Tab-separated table of C-alpha atoms in Angstrom:
chain	number	residue	atom	x	y	z
A	612	GLY	CA	-0.108	0.464	0.361
A	613	LYS	CA	1.800	3.072	-1.393
A	614	ILE	CA	0.300	6.252	1.016
A	615	ASP	CA	-1.329	8.785	-1.574
A	616	LEU	CA	0.615	12.064	-0.597
A	617	GLU	CA	-0.990	13.979	-3.312
A	618	ASN	CA	-4.840	13.745	-1.597
A	619	MET	CA	-3.588	13.322	1.912
A	620	ASN	CA	-3.615	17.155	2.333
A	621	LYS	CA	-6.703	17.800	0.666
A	622	ARG	CA	-7.839	17.118	4.251
A	623	GLY	CA	-10.157	19.972	5.970
A	624	ILE	CA	-8.039	21.669	8.721
A	625	THR	CA	-9.855	23.415	11.893
A	626	VAL	CA	-7.787	26.382	12.220
A	627	THR	CA	-9.082	28.775	15.933
A	628	ASN	CA	-8.465	32.161	15.950
A	629	TYR	CA	-8.933	33.323	19.927
A	630	LEU	CA	-9.078	37.411	19.768
A	631	ALA	CA	-8.070	37.660	23.418
A	632	SER	CA	-9.638	41.473	23.802
A	633	GLY	CA	-12.277	40.681	21.436
A	634	ASN	CA	-10.143	42.992	19.080
A	635	PRO	CA	-9.383	41.759	15.741
A	636	GLU	CA	-6.489	44.193	15.844
A	637	GLY	CA	-4.988	43.136	19.455
A	638	ILE	CA	-3.404	39.867	20.597
A	639	ILE	CA	-4.331	37.002	18.804
A	640	PHE	CA	-3.983	33.139	19.592
A	641	SER	CA	-4.121	30.734	17.040
A	642	TYR	CA	-4.614	27.041	17.734
A	643	MET	CA	-5.001	23.600	15.068
A	644	SER	CA	-7.231	20.697	15.790
A	645	ASN	CA	-5.144	18.477	17.421
A	646	TRP	CA	-2.013	19.948	17.419
A	647	THR	CA	0.295	21.127	20.726
A	648	GLY	CA	1.499	24.013	19.017
A	649	GLN	CA	-0.079	27.624	19.106
A	650	ALA	CA	0.389	30.742	17.410
A	651	ILE	CA	0.232	34.327	18.859
A	652	LYS	CA	-0.088	37.323	17.424
A	653	ILE	CA	1.100	40.674	18.978
A	654	PRO	CA	0.625	43.924	17.769
A	655	ARG	CA	4.411	45.898	19.175
A	656	ASN	CA	2.268	48.309	21.053
A	657	LEU	CA	1.029	45.340	23.242
A	658	PHE	CA	4.119	43.515	23.962
A	659	LEU	CA	3.850	44.807	27.447
A	660	GLU	CA	1.023	43.753	28.224
A	661	ALA	CA	1.506	40.469	26.373
A	662	LYS	CA	4.680	39.694	28.072
A	663	GLU	CA	2.916	38.741	31.368
A	664	LEU	CA	1.063	35.796	29.372
A	665	PRO	CA	2.422	32.363	30.551
A	666	GLU	CA	3.072	31.126	26.897
A	667	LEU	CA	5.104	33.815	26.587
A	668	LYS	CA	7.541	32.364	29.667
A	669	LYS	CA	7.844	29.188	27.267
A	670	PRO	CA	10.620	28.328	24.416
A	671	GLY	CA	9.609	28.988	21.089
A	672	ILE	CA	9.947	30.764	17.666
A	673	TYR	CA	9.239	34.082	16.667
A	674	PHE	CA	8.690	36.338	13.802
A	675	LEU	CA	9.031	40.469	13.962
A	676	PHE	CA	7.149	42.016	11.080
A	677	GLY	CA	8.259	45.402	9.886
A	678	GLN	CA	8.741	47.593	6.795
A	679	ASN	CA	11.514	49.885	5.687
A	680	ASP	CA	10.593	53.681	6.410
A	681	GLU	CA	12.072	55.215	3.453
A	682	ASN	CA	10.598	52.216	1.451
A	683	PRO	CA	7.300	50.855	2.656
A	684	ASP	CA	7.424	48.306	-0.183
A	685	ASP	CA	10.307	46.557	1.576
A	686	LYS	CA	9.046	44.281	3.639
A	687	LEU	CA	11.340	42.925	6.724
A	688	ILE	CA	11.528	40.091	9.016
A	689	TYR	CA	13.162	39.136	11.427
A	690	VAL	CA	13.377	35.214	12.917
A	691	GLY	CA	14.344	34.074	16.213
A	692	GLU	CA	14.142	31.660	18.878
A	693	GLY	CA	14.495	31.779	22.658
A	694	ASN	CA	14.076	29.765	25.878
A	695	SER	CA	11.627	32.389	27.279
A	696	LEU	CA	9.904	34.275	24.428
A	697	ALA	CA	8.970	37.203	26.495
A	698	ASP	CA	12.726	37.704	27.365
A	699	ARG	CA	14.237	37.134	23.983
A	700	ILE	CA	11.667	39.770	22.361
A	701	GLY	CA	12.426	42.257	24.954
A	702	GLN	CA	15.934	42.255	23.951
A	703	HIS	CA	14.513	43.524	20.288
A	704	PHE	CA	13.165	46.518	21.914
A	705	ARG	CA	16.161	47.869	23.674
A	706	ASN	CA	17.913	47.566	19.982
A	707	THR	CA	17.140	50.561	18.382
A	708	ASP	CA	18.042	50.078	15.029
A	709	GLN	CA	15.503	47.265	14.666
A	710	SER	CA	12.119	48.527	13.794
A	711	PHE	CA	9.273	46.404	13.742
A	712	GLU	CA	5.501	46.661	14.115
A	713	LEU	CA	4.303	43.000	14.717
A	714	ILE	CA	5.715	39.817	16.403
A	715	VAL	CA	4.315	36.376	15.802
A	716	CYS	CA	5.357	33.743	18.025
A	717	PHE	CA	4.943	30.028	18.056
A	718	CYS	CA	5.458	27.608	21.235
A	719	SER	CA	3.689	24.661	22.636
A	720	LYS	CA	0.601	23.910	24.514
A	721	ASP	CA	2.369	21.258	26.809
A	722	GLU	CA	6.008	21.405	27.993
A	723	ASN	CA	7.607	19.452	24.785
A	724	LEU	CA	9.042	22.313	22.965
A	725	THR	CA	12.563	22.174	23.791
A	726	VAL	CA	15.715	24.647	22.809
A	727	SER	CA	17.201	21.961	20.428
A	728	HIS	CA	13.760	21.680	18.561
A	729	THR	CA	13.372	25.683	18.712
A	730	LYS	CA	16.624	26.297	17.051
A	731	TYR	CA	16.122	23.298	14.601
A	732	LEU	CA	12.455	25.459	13.655
A	733	GLU	CA	14.916	28.635	13.328
A	734	GLN	CA	16.948	27.339	11.066
A	735	LYS	CA	14.661	25.831	8.841
A	736	THR	CA	12.949	28.813	8.817
A	737	ILE	CA	15.509	31.247	7.843
A	738	SER	CA	16.600	29.174	4.926
A	739	LYS	CA	13.062	29.144	3.428
A	740	ILE	CA	12.641	32.791	3.976
A	741	SER	CA	16.141	33.752	2.444
A	742	LYS	CA	14.901	31.910	-0.867
A	743	SER	CA	11.580	33.623	-0.770
A	744	SER	CA	11.361	37.346	-2.450
A	745	GLU	CA	8.688	38.762	-1.071
A	746	TYR	CA	10.254	39.342	2.466
A	747	ARG	CA	13.765	40.914	3.438
A	748	LEU	CA	15.358	38.771	6.091
A	749	THR	CA	17.103	40.945	8.563
A	750	ASN	CA	19.204	38.606	10.319
A	751	LYS	CA	22.838	38.711	10.387
A	752	THR	CA	23.241	34.959	10.995
A	753	ILE	CA	21.695	31.653	9.355
A	754	GLY	CA	20.648	29.908	12.603
A	755	THR	CA	22.104	27.059	14.086
A	756	THR	CA	22.232	23.762	12.632
A	757	VAL	CA	21.011	21.000	15.214
A	758	ASN	CA	21.388	17.661	15.037
A	759	LEU	CA	18.403	16.093	16.312
A	760	PRO	CA	17.269	12.098	16.173
A	761	ILE	CA	15.040	11.477	12.817
A	762	MET	CA	11.871	10.854	15.184
A	763	VAL	CA	12.479	14.523	16.673
A	764	ARG	CA	13.285	16.146	13.363
A	765	ASP	CA	9.888	14.272	11.772
A	766	GLU	CA	7.649	15.822	14.554
A	767	MET	CA	9.452	19.505	14.321
A	768	ASP	CA	8.916	19.301	10.009
A	769	THR	CA	5.791	18.696	10.926
A	770	TYR	CA	5.384	21.447	13.364
A	771	PHE	CA	6.776	23.517	10.687
A	772	GLU	CA	4.244	22.615	8.422
A	773	ASN	CA	1.740	23.526	10.641
A	774	MET	CA	3.288	27.138	10.898
A	775	GLN	CA	3.213	27.283	7.199
A	776	ILE	CA	-0.824	26.750	7.553
A	777	ILE	CA	-0.927	29.027	10.343
A	778	LEU	CA	1.117	32.493	9.458
A	779	PRO	CA	-0.944	32.697	6.285
A	780	THR	CA	-4.446	32.394	8.476
A	781	LEU	CA	-2.802	35.754	10.618
A	782	GLY	CA	-2.248	37.380	7.377
A	783	TYR	CA	1.632	36.391	6.849
A	784	PRO	CA	1.949	33.702	4.164
A	785	VAL	CA	6.022	34.093	4.686
A	786	LEU	CA	6.756	30.447	4.304
A	787	THR	CA	4.609	29.190	1.571
């Protein structure tokens, strides 16, 4: 029995967006049915409020979206990872030459995402975006290559595929 990969992706997927304040311009949590991952979309001006969220105390991968002030068509993106999303993203606020308007983080609903997982996801994400023309990556490095056991790598590749589904539903088709 050969697996039909063509039709495997034709299954419907439920993505749920939770508007934390009832405002579509506010903090949004995004979930996918049967997935332990989650995304959190945070406008820059709401980060101080968001950094107290328990989800942001966890390891994860994040995207900072911005644009070049001289050229608004120049879409900028920074990809990072950290053991505590709140602490790591907070460091970017102290970096004045980095302008961004929006943060999207990915973490786990359970405690199963570790730093080696997030480093793997970061490297895979940077590699994918650097091949894309719509966004200009502002990272100085290409991330750390992490050797994960094959089973864990497969799990993280699935996590990455889910990121590819969730990001466009939040308005950012950066990994497609």
